Short mmCIF file of C-alpha atoms in Angstrom, two decimals:
data_model
loop_
_atom_site.label_atom_id
_atom_site.label_comp_id
_atom_site.label_asym_id
_atom_site.label_seq_id
_atom_site.Cartn_x
_atom_site.Cartn_y
_atom_site.Cartn_z
CA MET A 20 50.21 -47.02 54.56
CA ASP A 21 46.61 -48.00 55.08
CA LYS A 22 45.89 -44.46 56.09
CA LYS A 23 47.44 -43.15 52.89
CA LYS A 24 45.38 -45.56 50.80
CA LEU A 25 42.30 -44.51 52.65
CA LEU A 26 42.96 -40.86 51.88
CA ILE A 27 43.57 -41.67 48.23
CA THR A 28 40.36 -43.71 48.10
CA ILE A 29 38.38 -40.88 49.71
CA ALA A 30 39.93 -38.38 47.27
CA LEU A 31 39.00 -40.60 44.33
CA ILE A 32 35.47 -40.98 45.63
CA LEU A 33 35.20 -37.21 46.02
CA VAL A 34 36.50 -36.65 42.48
CA ILE A 35 34.04 -39.21 41.12
CA LEU A 36 31.19 -37.56 43.02
CA LEU A 37 32.23 -34.12 41.78
CA VAL A 38 32.40 -35.33 38.20
CA ALA A 39 29.04 -37.03 38.61
CA ILE A 40 27.49 -33.87 40.08
CA LEU A 41 28.96 -31.74 37.29
CA GLY A 42 27.75 -34.27 34.74
CA VAL A 43 24.25 -34.26 36.15
CA LYS A 44 24.25 -30.46 36.29
CA THR A 45 25.46 -30.22 32.69
CA TYR A 46 22.79 -32.71 31.63
CA MET A 47 20.07 -30.79 33.50
CA ASP A 48 21.29 -27.49 32.08
CA THR A 49 21.23 -28.94 28.58
CA LYS A 50 17.74 -30.32 29.12
CA GLU A 51 16.61 -26.92 30.42
CA GLU A 52 18.16 -25.11 27.46
CA ASP A 53 16.44 -27.54 25.10
CA ARG A 54 13.13 -26.94 26.86
CA ILE A 55 13.59 -23.15 26.62
CA ASP A 56 14.61 -23.38 22.95
CA THR A 57 11.53 -25.50 22.22
CA GLN A 58 9.25 -22.96 23.94
CA ILE A 59 10.85 -20.03 22.08
CA THR A 60 10.57 -21.92 18.77
CA THR A 61 6.87 -22.44 19.49
CA LEU A 62 6.46 -18.73 20.22
CA ASN A 63 8.20 -17.83 16.95
CA ALA A 64 5.95 -20.24 15.09
CA THR A 65 2.92 -18.52 16.63
CA TYR A 66 4.22 -15.16 15.40
CA GLN A 67 4.69 -16.55 11.87
CA LYS A 68 1.15 -17.91 11.96
CA PHE A 69 0.00 -14.45 13.07
CA LYS A 70 1.84 -12.75 10.18
CA ASN A 71 0.56 -15.24 7.60
CA GLU A 72 -3.04 -14.73 8.72
CA THR A 73 -4.87 -12.34 6.38
CA ASP A 74 -7.98 -11.91 8.55
CA ARG A 75 -7.35 -9.05 11.00
CA THR A 76 -9.98 -10.38 13.43
CA LYS A 77 -8.16 -13.72 13.63
CA GLN A 78 -4.84 -11.90 14.10
CA ILE A 79 -6.28 -10.09 17.11
CA GLU A 80 -7.58 -13.42 18.45
CA ILE A 81 -4.04 -14.86 18.21
CA LEU A 82 -2.67 -11.77 19.97
CA ASN A 83 -5.21 -11.98 22.81
CA SER A 84 -4.51 -15.69 23.20
CA GLN A 85 -0.79 -14.93 23.48
CA ILE A 86 -1.43 -12.24 26.10
CA LYS A 87 -3.35 -14.78 28.22
CA GLU A 88 -0.55 -17.32 27.75
CA LEU A 89 1.97 -14.73 28.98
CA GLU A 90 0.27 -14.63 32.37
CA THR A 91 0.56 -18.42 32.64
CA ILE A 92 4.22 -18.30 31.58
CA LYS A 93 5.01 -15.60 34.16
CA LYS A 94 3.58 -17.77 36.93
CA SER A 95 5.44 -20.91 35.88
CA GLU A 96 8.69 -19.45 34.56
CA GLY A 97 9.03 -16.18 36.47
CA PRO A 98 8.84 -12.60 35.20
CA GLU A 99 12.49 -12.44 34.12
CA SER A 100 12.91 -15.81 32.40
CA LYS A 101 13.99 -16.11 28.75
CA ILE A 102 10.63 -17.60 27.81
CA THR A 103 8.73 -14.74 29.49
CA GLU A 104 10.93 -12.15 27.78
CA SER A 105 10.50 -13.90 24.43
CA CYS A 106 6.72 -14.02 24.85
CA GLU A 107 6.62 -10.33 25.76
CA GLY A 108 8.72 -9.55 22.69
CA ILE A 109 6.38 -11.54 20.42
CA ILE A 110 3.35 -9.72 21.82
CA GLN A 111 5.04 -6.37 21.23
CA LEU A 112 5.83 -7.34 17.62
CA MET A 113 2.21 -8.37 17.06
CA LYS A 114 0.94 -5.06 18.43
CA GLN A 115 3.37 -3.10 16.28
CA TYR A 116 2.35 -5.13 13.23
CA LEU A 117 -1.32 -4.31 13.80
CA THR A 118 -1.00 -0.70 14.92
CA THR A 119 1.22 0.25 11.95
CA SER A 120 -1.99 0.19 9.91
CA TYR A 121 -3.31 3.13 11.97
CA THR A 122 -0.38 5.31 10.93
CA THR A 123 -0.71 4.09 7.35
CA GLN A 124 -4.44 4.93 7.27
CA ILE A 125 -3.78 8.41 8.67
CA SER A 126 -1.00 9.00 6.14
CA GLU A 127 -3.02 7.71 3.16
CA ASN A 128 -6.00 9.90 4.09
CA THR A 129 -4.06 13.10 4.72
CA ILE A 130 -4.64 15.53 1.84
CA SER A 131 -1.53 17.70 1.71
CA ASN A 132 -2.83 20.22 -0.86
CA LEU A 133 -6.22 20.61 0.80
CA GLU A 134 -6.64 24.34 0.02
CA GLU A 135 -6.12 23.61 -3.67
CA THR A 136 -8.46 20.63 -3.75
CA ASP A 137 -11.99 21.07 -5.07
CA ASP A 138 -12.77 17.34 -5.22
CA LYS A 139 -15.55 16.95 -2.63
CA GLU A 140 -15.76 13.19 -3.14
CA ARG A 141 -12.05 12.78 -2.39
CA ILE A 142 -12.33 14.85 0.79
CA GLN A 143 -15.47 13.03 1.94
CA THR A 144 -13.85 9.62 1.35
CA ALA A 145 -10.73 10.63 3.30
CA LYS A 146 -12.91 11.96 6.13
CA GLN A 147 -14.97 8.73 6.31
CA ASN A 148 -11.82 6.58 6.31
CA LEU A 149 -10.39 8.58 9.21
CA GLU A 150 -13.63 8.24 11.17
CA LYS A 151 -13.43 4.46 10.66
CA THR A 152 -9.80 4.50 11.82
CA ILE A 153 -10.80 6.17 15.10
CA LYS A 154 -13.41 3.45 15.68
CA PHE A 155 -10.81 0.73 14.98
CA ILE A 156 -8.31 2.31 17.38
CA GLU A 157 -10.91 2.51 20.15
CA SER A 158 -12.44 -0.96 19.63
CA GLU A 159 -9.19 -2.89 19.16
CA ASN A 160 -7.60 -1.25 22.21
CA LEU A 161 -4.03 -2.13 21.21
CA LEU A 162 -2.43 1.16 22.23
CA THR A 163 -1.82 2.93 25.50
CA SER A 164 -4.21 5.70 26.55
CA LYS A 165 -1.57 8.27 25.65
CA GLU A 166 -1.06 6.78 22.17
CA ILE A 167 -4.82 6.59 21.53
CA LYS A 168 -5.21 10.23 22.56
CA SER A 169 -2.36 11.28 20.26
CA HIS A 170 -3.84 9.47 17.23
CA LYS A 171 -7.34 10.81 17.93
CA THR A 172 -6.02 14.38 18.22
CA THR A 173 -4.27 14.07 14.84
CA ILE A 174 -7.32 12.53 13.17
CA ASN A 175 -9.81 15.01 14.64
CA LYS A 176 -7.70 17.94 13.42
CA LEU A 177 -7.71 16.48 9.92
CA ILE A 178 -11.47 15.87 10.00
CA GLU A 179 -12.05 19.43 11.22
CA SER A 180 -9.93 20.82 8.36
CA TYR A 181 -11.87 18.66 5.86
CA ASN A 182 -15.20 19.92 7.19
CA THR A 183 -13.97 23.50 6.85
CA ARG A 184 -12.80 22.89 3.28
CA LEU A 185 -16.10 21.23 2.34
CA GLU A 186 -17.98 24.29 3.65
CA GLU A 187 -15.68 26.54 1.63
CA ILE A 188 -16.28 24.51 -1.54
CA ASP A 189 -20.06 24.66 -0.97
CA LYS A 190 -19.84 28.45 -0.63
CA GLU A 191 -17.66 28.68 -3.73
CA GLU A 192 -20.09 26.53 -5.70
CA LYS A 193 -23.06 28.55 -4.50
CA ALA A 194 -21.33 31.81 -5.41
CA ALA A 195 -20.45 30.41 -8.84
CA GLN A 196 -24.06 29.33 -9.39
CA GLU A 197 -25.39 32.77 -8.40
CA LYS A 198 -22.85 34.43 -10.67
CA ALA A 199 -23.82 32.17 -13.57
CA LYS A 200 -27.48 32.89 -12.90
CA LYS A 201 -26.90 36.65 -12.93
CA GLN A 202 -24.85 36.40 -16.11
CA LYS A 203 -27.64 34.40 -17.72
CA GLU A 204 -30.22 36.97 -16.64
CA THR A 205 -27.99 39.81 -17.84
CA SER A 206 -27.44 38.03 -21.15
CA LYS A 207 -31.19 37.49 -21.51
CA TYR A 208 -31.86 41.15 -20.71
CA VAL A 209 -29.28 42.28 -23.28
CA THR A 210 -30.72 39.93 -25.89
CA ASN A 211 -34.26 41.24 -25.27
CA ALA A 212 -32.99 44.81 -25.45
CA GLN A 213 -31.22 44.08 -28.71
CA LYS A 214 -34.42 42.56 -30.12
CA GLN A 215 -36.39 45.63 -29.09
CA ASN A 216 -33.82 47.87 -30.76
CA LEU A 217 -34.02 45.82 -33.94
CA ASN A 218 -37.81 46.06 -33.92
CA ILE A 219 -37.60 49.81 -33.55
CA ILE A 220 -35.14 50.02 -36.44
CA PHE A 221 -37.39 47.87 -38.66
CA LEU A 222 -40.39 50.03 -37.80
CA GLN A 223 -38.48 53.17 -38.67
CA ILE A 224 -37.34 51.67 -41.98
CA TYR A 225 -40.81 50.64 -43.09
CA ARG A 226 -42.55 53.90 -42.16
#
């Protein structure tokens, strides 16, 4: 009988210990989840601050700060933790947000009907904007080498086509000026000839 009671007591103690262990584990898991949720909420708040910022320079500062923080998070949380993955995702969103402007600038400064355009100022402005875009892409260094090369190739082709068109317009303008000059000279010659003919006629009448 005593032996049976002892076994029951041991079983109860084991159950209590198991429940206690599970309780502690659940509590620790909950605390860890809360900690992770708090960190992810902070990261999301940083992204909102980034989006609400109107100064591009400050946006890049926020991005660079987040990139540095990622290295710290990787060391403390591990490369595959939820917080690390969330931070990497936020950084990617920030980069996409900033680099979308490159595509927009290229699109806005692409003249589709270039061969039909005679507006030198429009072409020059588009060319200058594209040159500025290349400088931004290189200085901000937000893209991979492959992506930078791709954008630069696209932009340089556009700039080359604009230079060609500007040369064509200059030639067309020069040809038009020469033609106008010749027409003016021809008109002047005809007018002088007509005057001479009139003088001859008057002389003949009054003889």
